[in-house]
Coordinates of C-alpha atoms in Angstrom, one line a residue:
Chain Z
X10 CA 59.6 5.4 -90.0
X11 CA 62.4 6.7 -88.0
X12 CA 60.4 8.8 -85.9
X13 CA 57.8 6.4 -86.1
X14 CA 59.9 3.3 -84.5
X15 CA 61.6 5.0 -81.4
X16 CA 57.5 6.6 -81.0
X17 CA 55.9 3.3 -81.1
X18 CA 58.3 1.8 -78.9
X19 CA 58.5 4.4 -76.5
X20 CA 54.6 4.9 -76.7
X21 CA 54.7 1.1 -75.7
X22 CA 53.1 -0.1 -78.9
X23 CA 54.4 -3.5 -79.0
X24 CA 52.7 -4.7 -82.4
X25 CA 53.7 -1.8 -84.4
X26 CA 57.0 -1.2 -83.1
X27 CA 57.8 -4.7 -84.1
X28 CA 56.5 -4.0 -87.5
X29 CA 57.7 -0.5 -88.7
X30 CA 61.5 -2.7 -87.6
X31 CA 61.0 -5.5 -90.0
X32 CA 59.6 -3.2 -92.3
X33 CA 62.6 -0.8 -92.4
X34 CA 65.2 -3.9 -92.1
X35 CA 63.4 -5.1 -95.3
X36 CA 63.7 -2.0 -96.6
X37 CA 67.6 -2.4 -96.5
X38 CA 68.3 -0.1 -93.8
X39 CA 71.7 -0.6 -92.2
X40 CA 70.9 -2.6 -88.8
X41 CA 73.1 -0.1 -87.0
X42 CA 70.9 2.7 -88.0
X43 CA 67.8 0.7 -86.1
X44 CA 69.6 -0.1 -82.6
X45 CA 70.2 3.8 -82.4
X46 CA 66.9 4.8 -82.6
X47 CA 66.2 2.0 -80.2
X48 CA 68.5 4.0 -78.0
X49 CA 66.5 7.1 -78.1
X50 CA 62.9 5.2 -77.0
X51 CA 65.2 4.1 -74.7
X52 CA 66.1 7.4 -73.6
X53 CA 62.6 8.7 -73.9
X54 CA 61.5 6.0 -71.7
X55 CA 63.6 6.7 -68.9
X56 CA 63.0 10.2 -68.7
X57 CA 59.2 9.3 -68.7
X58 CA 60.1 6.7 -65.8
X59 CA 62.2 9.8 -64.2
X60 CA 59.4 11.9 -64.3
X61 CA 56.9 9.5 -62.9
X62 CA 55.1 9.2 -65.9
X63 CA 56.1 5.4 -66.5
X64 CA 56.2 2.7 -63.8
X65 CA 57.9 -0.6 -63.1
X66 CA 55.5 -2.0 -65.8
X67 CA 56.1 0.3 -68.5
X68 CA 59.9 -0.3 -68.0
X69 CA 59.2 -4.3 -68.5
X70 CA 57.0 -3.7 -71.8
X71 CA 59.7 -1.2 -72.8
X72 CA 62.4 -3.1 -72.1
X73 CA 59.9 -6.5 -73.9
X74 CA 59.7 -4.5 -76.9
X75 CA 63.6 -4.2 -77.0
X76 CA 65.0 -7.3 -76.4
X77 CA 62.9 -8.7 -79.6
X78 CA 63.6 -5.8 -81.9
X79 CA 67.4 -6.2 -81.3
X80 CA 67.3 -9.7 -81.5
X81 CA 65.6 -9.2 -84.9
X82 CA 68.4 -6.8 -85.8
X83 CA 71.4 -9.2 -84.2
X84 CA 70.0 -11.6 -87.1
X85 CA 71.0 -8.7 -89.6
X86 CA 74.3 -7.9 -87.8
X87 CA 77.3 -9.2 -89.4
X88 CA 79.1 -7.7 -86.7
X89 CA 79.4 -6.7 -83.2
X90 CA 78.5 -3.0 -82.7
X91 CA 80.5 -0.5 -80.7
X92 CA 79.8 1.5 -78.0
X93 CA 80.1 4.1 -75.7
X94 CA 80.2 4.3 -72.2
X95 CA 79.8 7.0 -69.7
X96 CA 81.0 4.9 -66.9
X97 CA 80.6 1.6 -65.3
X98 CA 78.7 -0.2 -62.8
X99 CA 79.0 -2.9 -60.9
X100 CA 75.4 -3.7 -59.3
X101 CA 73.6 -6.9 -57.4
X102 CA 71.5 -7.9 -54.3
X103 CA 73.1 -9.2 -51.4
X104 CA 74.3 -12.4 -50.0
X105 CA 70.4 -14.2 -48.9
X106 CA 68.6 -12.0 -50.8
X107 CA 67.0 -13.3 -53.9
X108 CA 64.8 -9.8 -54.7
X109 CA 65.5 -8.8 -58.1
X110 CA 62.6 -6.5 -59.2
X111 CA 64.4 -3.1 -57.8
X112 CA 67.8 -3.9 -58.9
X113 CA 67.1 -4.6 -62.5
X114 CA 65.1 -1.3 -62.3
X115 CA 68.0 0.2 -61.7
X116 CA 69.9 -2.1 -64.5
X117 CA 67.7 -0.9 -67.0
X118 CA 68.1 2.4 -65.7
X119 CA 71.4 3.3 -65.9
X120 CA 72.2 1.8 -69.3
X121 CA 69.4 4.2 -70.6
X122 CA 71.6 6.5 -69.3
X123 CA 75.2 5.0 -71.1
X124 CA 76.5 3.2 -67.9
X125 CA 77.8 0.0 -68.7
X126 CA 76.1 -2.1 -66.2
X127 CA 77.3 -5.5 -64.6
X128 CA 74.3 -7.4 -63.1
X129 CA 75.9 -10.4 -60.9
X130 CA 71.8 -11.2 -60.2
X131 CA 70.9 -11.9 -56.4
X132 CA 72.3 -13.9 -53.4
X133 CA 75.3 -12.3 -54.4
X134 CA 78.7 -13.3 -51.8
X135 CA 80.7 -11.1 -51.0
X136 CA 83.7 -12.8 -53.4
X137 CA 81.4 -12.5 -56.4
X138 CA 81.5 -8.8 -55.7
X139 CA 85.4 -8.2 -55.1
X140 CA 86.0 -10.8 -58.5
X141 CA 83.6 -8.4 -60.4
X142 CA 85.3 -5.1 -59.0
X143 CA 88.8 -7.0 -60.1
X144 CA 87.7 -7.7 -63.2
X145 CA 85.9 -4.5 -64.9
X146 CA 87.2 -1.9 -62.3
X147 CA 83.7 0.2 -62.3
X148 CA 83.3 3.9 -61.0
X149 CA 79.9 2.9 -59.0
X150 CA 79.3 -0.3 -56.7
X151 CA 75.6 -1.0 -56.7
X152 CA 73.8 -3.2 -53.4
X153 CA 70.4 -4.4 -53.4
X154 CA 68.1 -5.6 -50.5
X155 CA 64.6 -6.1 -49.6
X156 CA 64.9 -8.2 -46.7
X157 CA 66.1 -6.7 -43.3
X158 CA 68.9 -9.4 -43.4
X159 CA 70.6 -7.6 -46.0
X160 CA 72.4 -4.9 -43.5
X161 CA 74.6 -7.3 -42.5
X162 CA 75.0 -8.8 -45.7
X163 CA 75.7 -5.4 -46.6
X164 CA 77.9 -4.4 -44.5
X165 CA 80.1 -7.6 -44.7
X166 CA 80.1 -7.1 -49.0
X167 CA 81.4 -3.1 -47.7
X168 CA 84.5 -4.8 -45.6
X169 CA 85.5 -7.1 -47.5
X170 CA 85.8 -4.4 -50.8
X171 CA 87.7 -2.8 -47.8
X172 CA 90.1 -5.9 -46.8
X173 CA 90.7 -6.3 -50.9
X174 CA 91.9 -2.8 -50.6
X175 CA 89.0 -2.0 -53.5
X176 CA 87.1 0.4 -51.9
X177 CA 88.8 3.8 -53.0
X178 CA 88.5 3.5 -56.6
X179 CA 84.9 2.4 -55.4
X180 CA 81.7 4.9 -54.9
X181 CA 79.6 2.7 -53.4
X182 CA 75.5 2.9 -53.3
X183 CA 72.9 1.5 -51.8
X184 CA 69.0 1.3 -52.1
X185 CA 65.6 -1.3 -51.8
X186 CA 62.8 -1.0 -49.4
X187 CA 64.3 -0.9 -45.7
X188 CA 67.4 0.5 -46.2
X189 CA 67.5 4.4 -45.6
X190 CA 70.6 6.7 -45.1
X191 CA 71.1 5.2 -41.3
X192 CA 71.3 1.6 -43.2
X193 CA 73.9 3.7 -45.3
X194 CA 75.5 4.9 -42.9
X195 CA 75.9 1.6 -41.1
X196 CA 77.1 -0.3 -43.8
X197 CA 79.9 2.0 -45.2
X198 CA 78.2 2.3 -48.5
X199 CA 78.9 6.3 -49.8
X200 CA 75.4 6.6 -50.2
X201 CA 71.2 6.1 -50.0
X202 CA 69.4 5.9 -53.0
X203 CA 65.2 6.3 -52.6
X204 CA 64.6 5.0 -55.6
X205 CA 66.1 4.1 -59.3
X206 CA 65.8 8.4 -60.4
X207 CA 68.3 9.0 -57.8
X208 CA 70.0 5.9 -58.2
X209 CA 71.4 7.4 -61.6
X210 CA 71.7 11.4 -60.3
X211 CA 74.1 9.8 -58.0
X212 CA 76.4 8.2 -60.4
X213 CA 76.2 11.1 -62.7
X214 CA 77.4 13.3 -60.2
X215 CA 80.4 11.1 -59.4
X216 CA 81.1 10.3 -62.6
Chain J
X17 CA 46.5 -6.7 -8.1
X18 CA 47.7 -8.9 -10.3
X19 CA 44.9 -10.4 -13.5
X20 CA 43.4 -13.1 -14.3
X21 CA 45.1 -14.9 -17.8
X22 CA 40.9 -14.5 -19.0
X23 CA 40.5 -11.3 -17.5
X24 CA 44.2 -10.0 -19.4
X25 CA 42.2 -11.8 -22.9
X26 CA 39.3 -9.7 -22.8
X27 CA 41.2 -6.6 -22.2
X28 CA 43.1 -6.8 -25.1
X29 CA 40.8 -8.0 -27.2
X30 CA 38.4 -5.4 -26.5
X31 CA 41.7 -2.8 -27.0
X32 CA 41.5 -4.3 -30.5
X33 CA 37.8 -4.7 -31.4
X34 CA 37.6 -0.8 -29.8
X35 CA 40.7 0.9 -32.1
X36 CA 39.4 -1.5 -35.1
X37 CA 36.0 0.0 -34.5
X38 CA 37.6 3.8 -34.5
X39 CA 36.4 3.8 -30.6
X40 CA 38.7 4.9 -28.0
X41 CA 40.5 2.0 -26.1
X42 CA 42.2 2.0 -22.9
X43 CA 45.6 2.1 -24.6
X44 CA 46.8 1.9 -27.9
X45 CA 47.0 -1.4 -28.6
X46 CA 50.0 -2.8 -29.4
X47 CA 51.0 -6.4 -32.1
X48 CA 54.2 -6.7 -33.9
X49 CA 55.0 -9.8 -36.8
X50 CA 57.7 -11.5 -35.3
X51 CA 58.9 -13.1 -38.1
X52 CA 61.9 -15.2 -37.6
X53 CA 62.4 -13.1 -34.4
X54 CA 61.1 -15.8 -31.5
X55 CA 63.9 -18.1 -32.9
X56 CA 67.1 -16.0 -32.4
X57 CA 65.6 -14.9 -28.8
X58 CA 65.2 -18.4 -27.9
X59 CA 68.6 -19.1 -29.3
X60 CA 67.6 -21.9 -32.1
X61 CA 68.4 -21.7 -35.4
X62 CA 65.6 -20.4 -38.1
X63 CA 65.7 -24.1 -39.3
X64 CA 64.9 -25.6 -35.9
X65 CA 62.1 -23.2 -36.3
X66 CA 60.6 -24.7 -39.5
X67 CA 61.8 -28.7 -38.3
X68 CA 60.7 -29.1 -34.4
X69 CA 57.7 -28.1 -32.7
X70 CA 58.8 -28.2 -29.9
X71 CA 61.2 -26.1 -29.7
X72 CA 58.8 -23.6 -31.8
X73 CA 56.1 -24.2 -29.2
X74 CA 58.4 -23.2 -26.6
X75 CA 60.0 -20.3 -28.5
X76 CA 57.0 -18.5 -29.4
X77 CA 55.3 -18.8 -26.5
X78 CA 58.8 -17.4 -24.7
X79 CA 58.4 -13.9 -27.3
X80 CA 54.9 -13.3 -25.7
X81 CA 55.1 -14.1 -21.8
X82 CA 58.2 -11.7 -21.9
X83 CA 56.8 -8.6 -24.1
X84 CA 53.2 -8.9 -24.3
X85 CA 51.6 -8.0 -26.7
X86 CA 47.9 -7.6 -27.5
X87 CA 47.7 -9.9 -29.7
X88 CA 49.5 -13.8 -30.3
X89 CA 51.1 -14.6 -33.5
X90 CA 50.6 -18.5 -34.0
X91 CA 53.5 -19.1 -35.7
X92 CA 53.1 -22.9 -36.3
X93 CA 51.1 -22.5 -40.2
X94 CA 54.5 -20.2 -41.6
X95 CA 56.6 -21.5 -39.9
X96 CA 56.5 -25.2 -39.7
X97 CA 57.0 -26.3 -42.6
X98 CA 60.0 -27.9 -43.2
X99 CA 59.0 -31.5 -43.4
X100 CA 55.8 -31.3 -45.8
X101 CA 57.6 -28.5 -47.6
X102 CA 60.5 -31.8 -48.1
X103 CA 58.0 -34.2 -48.9
X104 CA 56.9 -32.4 -51.5
X105 CA 60.3 -31.7 -53.2
X106 CA 58.9 -27.9 -52.5
X107 CA 60.2 -25.9 -55.2
X108 CA 58.6 -22.3 -54.9
X109 CA 60.7 -21.7 -51.9
X110 CA 63.9 -21.7 -50.7
X111 CA 64.2 -22.3 -46.9
X112 CA 66.7 -22.0 -44.2
X113 CA 69.1 -25.6 -44.4
X114 CA 67.3 -25.7 -48.2
X115 CA 68.9 -23.5 -50.4
X116 CA 69.6 -20.9 -48.0
X117 CA 71.8 -20.5 -44.8
X118 CA 70.3 -22.3 -41.6
X119 CA 69.9 -18.6 -39.7
X120 CA 68.3 -16.7 -43.0
X121 CA 64.4 -16.5 -43.3
X122 CA 62.9 -18.4 -46.4
X123 CA 62.0 -17.2 -49.3
X124 CA 59.9 -16.8 -52.7
X125 CA 61.0 -18.2 -56.3
X126 CA 59.4 -16.4 -58.7
X127 CA 58.6 -17.8 -62.1
X128 CA 56.1 -18.3 -64.5
X129 CA 54.2 -21.5 -63.2
X130 CA 51.2 -20.7 -64.5
X131 CA 52.1 -20.5 -69.3
X132 CA 50.2 -16.8 -70.6
X133 CA 48.7 -19.3 -73.1
X134 CA 46.8 -21.1 -69.8
X135 CA 44.7 -18.6 -69.2
X136 CA 41.5 -19.6 -70.8
X137 CA 42.0 -23.8 -69.0
X138 CA 42.6 -21.5 -65.6
X139 CA 39.8 -19.3 -66.2
X140 CA 37.2 -22.6 -67.5
X141 CA 38.4 -25.0 -64.9
X142 CA 40.9 -23.6 -62.1
X143 CA 41.0 -26.5 -60.2
X144 CA 41.3 -28.9 -62.6
X145 CA 45.0 -26.6 -63.9
X146 CA 45.7 -26.2 -60.0
X147 CA 45.5 -30.3 -59.5
X148 CA 47.6 -31.1 -63.6
X149 CA 49.3 -28.1 -64.4
X150 CA 50.6 -25.9 -61.0
X151 CA 50.7 -28.4 -58.8
X152 CA 53.2 -30.5 -61.1
X153 CA 55.3 -27.7 -61.7
X154 CA 55.4 -26.4 -57.8
X155 CA 56.7 -29.9 -56.4
X156 CA 58.3 -32.4 -57.7
X157 CA 56.4 -34.8 -56.0
X158 CA 53.1 -34.6 -57.3
X159 CA 55.2 -34.0 -61.5
X160 CA 52.9 -37.3 -62.5
X161 CA 49.8 -35.6 -61.4
X162 CA 50.6 -34.0 -64.8
X163 CA 49.6 -37.1 -67.1
X164 CA 46.0 -38.1 -64.6
X165 CA 43.3 -37.3 -66.4
X166 CA 40.7 -34.5 -65.6
X167 CA 38.8 -35.4 -62.8
X168 CA 35.7 -33.9 -64.3
X169 CA 35.8 -37.2 -67.4
X170 CA 35.4 -39.5 -64.6
X171 CA 31.3 -39.5 -63.6
X172 CA 29.8 -42.9 -64.7
X173 CA 30.3 -47.0 -65.1
X174 CA 32.0 -46.0 -69.0
X175 CA 34.5 -43.6 -68.0
X176 CA 36.3 -45.4 -65.2
X177 CA 38.5 -46.6 -67.3
X178 CA 40.0 -43.0 -67.2
X179 CA 41.4 -43.5 -64.1
X180 CA 44.3 -46.3 -65.2
X181 CA 46.9 -43.8 -64.7
X182 CA 46.4 -44.1 -61.3
X183 CA 47.6 -47.8 -61.5
X184 CA 51.1 -46.7 -62.8
X185 CA 53.6 -46.5 -60.4
X186 CA 54.9 -42.9 -60.9
X187 CA 51.5 -41.4 -59.8
X188 CA 51.2 -44.1 -57.0
X189 CA 54.5 -42.5 -55.6
X190 CA 52.7 -38.3 -56.1
X191 CA 49.9 -40.0 -54.4
X192 CA 51.8 -41.7 -51.3
X193 CA 53.8 -37.8 -51.4
X194 CA 50.6 -36.2 -50.8
X195 CA 49.3 -38.8 -47.7
X196 CA 53.2 -38.4 -46.1
X197 CA 52.3 -34.1 -47.0
X198 CA 48.9 -34.7 -46.0
X199 CA 50.1 -36.2 -42.6
X200 CA 53.0 -33.3 -41.6
X201 CA 50.5 -30.7 -41.9
X202 CA 48.1 -32.6 -40.1
X203 CA 50.4 -32.4 -37.7
X204 CA 51.1 -28.9 -38.2
X205 CA 47.6 -28.2 -37.1
X206 CA 47.4 -30.0 -34.3
X207 CA 50.2 -28.3 -33.0
X208 CA 49.0 -24.9 -34.0
X209 CA 45.2 -25.5 -32.3
X210 CA 47.6 -26.3 -29.6
X211 CA 49.9 -23.4 -29.4
X212 CA 45.9 -21.5 -29.5
X213 CA 45.3 -23.0 -26.3
X214 CA 48.5 -22.6 -24.2
X215 CA 48.1 -18.5 -25.5
X216 CA 44.5 -18.6 -24.5
X217 CA 45.6 -20.4 -20.6
X218 CA 47.8 -17.6 -20.2
X219 CA 45.5 -14.9 -21.6
X220 CA 46.6 -14.0 -25.2
X221 CA 43.3 -13.7 -28.2
X222 CA 45.0 -14.6 -31.5
X223 CA 46.5 -11.6 -34.1
X224 CA 44.9 -14.1 -37.3
X225 CA 42.0 -16.1 -37.8
X226 CA 43.0 -17.1 -41.3
X227 CA 44.8 -15.4 -44.9
X228 CA 43.9 -14.7 -48.2
X229 CA 44.7 -12.3 -50.5
X230 CA 43.8 -10.0 -52.8
X231 CA 43.1 -12.2 -57.2
X232 CA 46.3 -9.5 -58.6
X233 CA 48.8 -10.4 -55.6
X234 CA 47.5 -14.1 -55.9
X235 CA 47.4 -14.1 -59.8
X236 CA 51.3 -12.2 -59.6
X237 CA 52.6 -13.3 -57.1
X238 CA 51.9 -17.4 -57.6
X239 CA 51.3 -18.0 -61.3
X240 CA 52.1 -15.4 -63.9
X241 CA 55.3 -14.0 -61.6
X242 CA 55.4 -10.3 -61.6
X243 CA 56.6 -9.9 -65.2
X244 CA 54.2 -11.7 -66.7
X245 CA 51.3 -10.3 -64.8
X246 CA 52.9 -6.9 -65.6
X247 CA 52.7 -8.1 -69.1
X248 CA 49.6 -9.0 -69.6
X249 CA 48.1 -5.3 -68.8
X250 CA 49.2 -4.8 -71.8
X251 CA 49.4 -7.6 -73.5
X252 CA 46.0 -9.4 -73.1
X253 CA 44.1 -7.3 -70.2
X254 CA 40.6 -8.8 -71.2
X255 CA 42.2 -11.9 -70.5
X256 CA 43.8 -10.9 -66.7
X257 CA 40.3 -9.6 -65.9
X258 CA 38.4 -12.3 -66.4
X259 CA 41.1 -15.0 -64.3
X260 CA 40.4 -11.8 -61.7
X261 CA 36.9 -12.4 -61.3
X262 CA 37.5 -15.8 -61.1
X263 CA 39.5 -15.6 -58.0
X264 CA 37.5 -13.2 -56.5
X265 CA 34.5 -15.1 -55.4
X266 CA 37.7 -17.8 -54.3
X267 CA 39.9 -15.0 -52.4
X268 CA 37.0 -14.6 -50.1
X269 CA 35.3 -17.6 -49.4
X270 CA 39.3 -19.0 -48.0
X271 CA 39.5 -15.9 -45.7
X272 CA 34.9 -16.6 -44.6
X273 CA 35.8 -20.2 -44.2
X274 CA 39.3 -19.5 -42.4
X275 CA 37.5 -16.8 -40.0
X276 CA 34.6 -19.0 -39.3
X277 CA 36.8 -22.1 -38.8
X278 CA 39.0 -20.7 -36.3
X279 CA 35.8 -17.9 -34.4
X280 CA 38.5 -15.4 -35.2
X281 CA 37.4 -12.4 -37.6
X282 CA 40.7 -10.9 -38.4
X283 CA 41.7 -12.1 -42.0
X284 CA 45.4 -11.1 -42.9
X285 CA 45.3 -9.8 -46.6
X286 CA 49.6 -8.9 -47.8
X287 CA 49.7 -6.8 -50.7
X288 CA 52.1 -6.4 -52.6
X289 CA 51.7 -5.5 -56.8
X290 CA 50.3 -2.1 -56.4
X291 CA 52.2 0.1 -54.8
X292 CA 53.1 3.4 -55.7
X293 CA 55.9 2.4 -58.4
X294 CA 54.5 -1.0 -58.9
X295 CA 51.6 0.5 -61.6
X296 CA 50.3 4.0 -62.6
X297 CA 47.5 4.9 -61.2
X298 CA 44.7 4.1 -64.1
X299 CA 46.4 0.4 -63.9
X300 CA 45.6 0.8 -60.0
X301 CA 42.3 1.6 -61.2
X302 CA 41.3 -0.7 -63.3
X303 CA 43.5 -3.9 -62.6
X304 CA 44.3 -4.0 -58.6
X305 CA 41.3 -1.7 -56.8
X306 CA 38.3 -3.4 -57.9
X307 CA 38.6 -7.1 -56.9
X308 CA 40.9 -5.7 -53.8
X309 CA 37.9 -3.5 -53.0
X310 CA 35.2 -6.5 -53.7
X311 CA 37.4 -9.0 -51.5
X312 CA 38.0 -6.1 -48.5
X313 CA 33.4 -5.7 -48.5
X314 CA 32.7 -8.9 -49.5
X315 CA 34.7 -10.3 -46.1
X316 CA 33.3 -7.8 -44.3
X317 CA 29.8 -8.8 -44.7
X318 CA 30.4 -11.9 -43.8
X319 CA 31.9 -10.5 -40.2
X320 CA 34.9 -10.4 -40.8
X321 CA 37.7 -7.9 -39.8
X322 CA 40.2 -7.6 -43.1
X323 CA 43.6 -7.2 -41.7
X324 CA 44.9 -5.6 -45.1
X325 CA 49.1 -5.3 -44.7
X326 CA 50.1 -2.4 -47.0
X327 CA 53.5 -3.1 -48.2
X328 CA 56.1 -0.9 -49.7
X329 CA 54.6 2.6 -50.2
X330 CA 50.9 3.7 -51.3
X331 CA 50.5 7.0 -50.4
X332 CA 49.6 7.8 -54.3
X333 CA 46.5 5.2 -53.6
X334 CA 45.3 6.8 -50.2
X335 CA 41.8 8.1 -51.5
X336 CA 41.0 5.5 -53.6
X337 CA 41.7 2.9 -50.9
X338 CA 39.4 5.0 -48.9
X339 CA 36.0 3.4 -49.9
X340 CA 35.6 0.3 -47.8
X341 CA 33.0 0.1 -45.1
X342 CA 33.9 2.2 -42.0
X343 CA 34.9 0.5 -38.2
X344 CA 35.8 -2.8 -39.7
X345 CA 38.9 -2.3 -41.8
X346 CA 42.8 -2.1 -40.1
X347 CA 45.0 -1.1 -43.1
X348 CA 48.5 -2.2 -41.5
X349 CA 51.2 0.9 -43.2
X350 CA 54.7 0.2 -44.1
X351 CA 56.6 2.6 -45.9
X352 CA 53.6 4.6 -46.9
X353 CA 53.0 7.8 -45.0
X354 CA 51.3 7.0 -41.9
X355 CA 50.5 10.3 -41.1
X356 CA 48.6 11.8 -44.2
X357 CA 47.4 7.8 -44.0
X358 CA 45.5 10.0 -40.7
X359 CA 43.8 12.2 -42.2
X360 CA 42.9 10.6 -45.7
X361 CA 41.6 7.6 -43.9
X362 CA 41.7 8.7 -40.0
X363 CA 37.6 8.1 -39.9
X364 CA 37.2 4.7 -41.8
X365 CA 39.9 3.0 -41.4
X366 CA 41.9 1.2 -38.0
X367 CA 45.6 2.0 -39.3
X368 CA 48.1 0.0 -37.6
X369 CA 52.3 0.7 -37.9
X370 CA 54.8 1.4 -39.0
X371 CA 57.5 2.4 -36.1
X372 CA 60.9 1.6 -39.5
X373 CA 62.5 -1.5 -39.2
X374 CA 65.8 0.2 -39.9
X375 CA 65.3 1.8 -36.5
X376 CA 64.5 -1.3 -35.2
X377 CA 68.3 -2.5 -36.0
X378 CA 70.6 0.0 -36.3
X379 CA 68.8 2.9 -34.3
X380 CA 68.3 3.4 -30.6
X381 CA 65.7 3.2 -27.4
X382 CA 65.5 6.3 -27.6
X383 CA 65.5 7.0 -30.5
X384 CA 62.5 4.2 -31.1
X385 CA 60.3 6.0 -28.5
X386 CA 60.5 9.5 -29.9
X387 CA 59.2 7.6 -33.3
X388 CA 56.7 5.7 -31.1
X389 CA 55.3 9.3 -29.2
X390 CA 54.9 10.7 -32.4
X391 CA 52.7 7.9 -33.5
X392 CA 50.5 8.2 -30.4
X393 CA 49.7 11.6 -30.6
X394 CA 49.1 12.0 -33.8
X395 CA 48.2 9.2 -35.2
X396 CA 47.2 7.2 -31.9
X397 CA 44.7 11.0 -31.9
X398 CA 41.8 9.6 -31.0
X399 CA 41.8 5.6 -31.2
X400 CA 41.6 4.1 -34.2
X401 CA 45.3 3.1 -34.5
X402 CA 47.3 -0.1 -33.6
X403 CA 51.1 0.1 -32.5
X404 CA 53.2 -2.0 -34.7
X405 CA 56.7 -2.2 -36.9
X406 CA 56.6 -1.5 -40.6
X407 CA 58.0 -5.0 -41.3
X408 CA 58.2 -8.0 -39.2
X409 CA 60.8 -7.7 -36.6
X410 CA 63.4 -11.2 -37.3
X411 CA 66.2 -8.4 -37.3
X412 CA 65.6 -6.3 -34.6
X413 CA 67.5 -5.2 -31.9
X414 CA 65.6 -7.0 -28.7
X415 CA 66.6 -3.3 -26.6
X416 CA 64.5 -1.3 -29.0
X417 CA 61.8 -3.9 -29.2
X418 CA 61.8 -3.5 -25.3
X419 CA 61.5 0.1 -26.3
X420 CA 58.8 -0.2 -28.5
X421 CA 56.3 -2.4 -26.0
X422 CA 57.3 -0.8 -22.7
X423 CA 57.3 3.1 -24.1
X424 CA 53.6 1.9 -25.5
X425 CA 52.3 0.6 -22.9
X426 CA 53.4 3.6 -20.2
X427 CA 52.8 6.7 -22.9
X428 CA 49.8 5.0 -24.9
X429 CA 47.1 5.3 -22.7
X430 CA 44.0 7.4 -23.1
X431 CA 42.9 10.0 -20.4

């Protein structure tokens, strides 16, 4: 049953996955075990995405299945689960840009790879990045964009992080359709990632 | 000898038409999407470029006179929107001065504007769904239209009492808003047509005669949302396919009607949700490509030239996307490998693009020239190529745009 659950989730079989999770819970399986199985399935999904077998719709679908199962589980859970992370990431789409698909994919994949991700959302002004950096002391800051207005917004964000005296404490990575190595250099980031997979690889090297 | 505007007009039009027909023109044509560039170039705000038609007119004409592209872009339909959006209390955009800063471009607000359980309504009667469900959600001022009866109920004297909701104050306010929005739209259309005449006088043919969309993108962008439509591929594929079939003739009809009305066959089709990372190949072949292909073929059958703006990266789709009528279609490429595209599509499809926007924003004129040289040498070989940037140039450095235009006109001459 445990293996089946992992398989159903990773193969995006929504109905079967949720039914199996219900049966396990009803049969007295520890909710924590179910969450661990979910984690295992997430790893598989992440790996398939990294290998180019899965695409954005697959990530969304697996996220949707996981959301429903964790809602089921949480109603059975007495206390919060302690999770250990390999590093912390603060991520957001920079000021003036409202696009979030790319950022959400990176968030999913970072989480699947064991990072704790603080997602600031879209249209994030520099100050909001700074406040979060001070609060959670991340290893990595990720800035996302789809529009060319974001070049200046990214630069302004990096400059503000410098002025706040926080630049040495974090690695900054950028990504999004119009960005590339040149943009990373221009805005003063440490790196550009051409896709989510590369972002995760870089993040792992840094911590 | 200075050429008369009429001569210039015919020369530019022929240059572009030759490229589309995969012939060798006198030189590589050059066209760009300006976005809000004309506002910045004229020293006015983006907000003014959405609200003040005289300033839009002056700024847009100036850009074309100074850079002389082979086709002119009419800014009114996509920029002079402010007054219409205000009257409707439009929710699907945030625009300069209304939700984004006065010098930021407008942006779309994604949501699930069509609920999954509304597929049947949409499939059976899309117009009724648009009037009573969709418009009330995306326009605050049209919310009361959700209270009216389906218009198909009102067909004989015994059914006239179904008009009752139109007697209420709230529906009358919605009608008042429609009337005002209509006036604002008419004003925009009048300016648009005046602009076309002004450009004709200056020797510029117009870039696009109309716009339409791939059925999957219309449904995904405006109705179901990205997340919604992607989950539908797993949860309700049959309904999704039916909805796409409803949309296909509708998208063809819009493109053909606009092309005939304007007398300009170049119909713009921006692609959004079928790129390399956005679905797997099987999904592309099942949900995205068949109705897009039908749209392209349907437009060509009516004498149109689809100008497909292939956004993001579609390099892995090139073989599939080859299957369109030869010599009639333009693929305008953003991040797709344009050199590979020339190999795979060069004998069938005119390619347009793709000077990277990052280069135009951050690079030097020398770097821009080098990239253009490579494009002209490789992609421009034996015609079938139009020079353009990868996306609109609103944030590009002026000297880089200058370099792109001057270099293309000088180096792009076919001998």
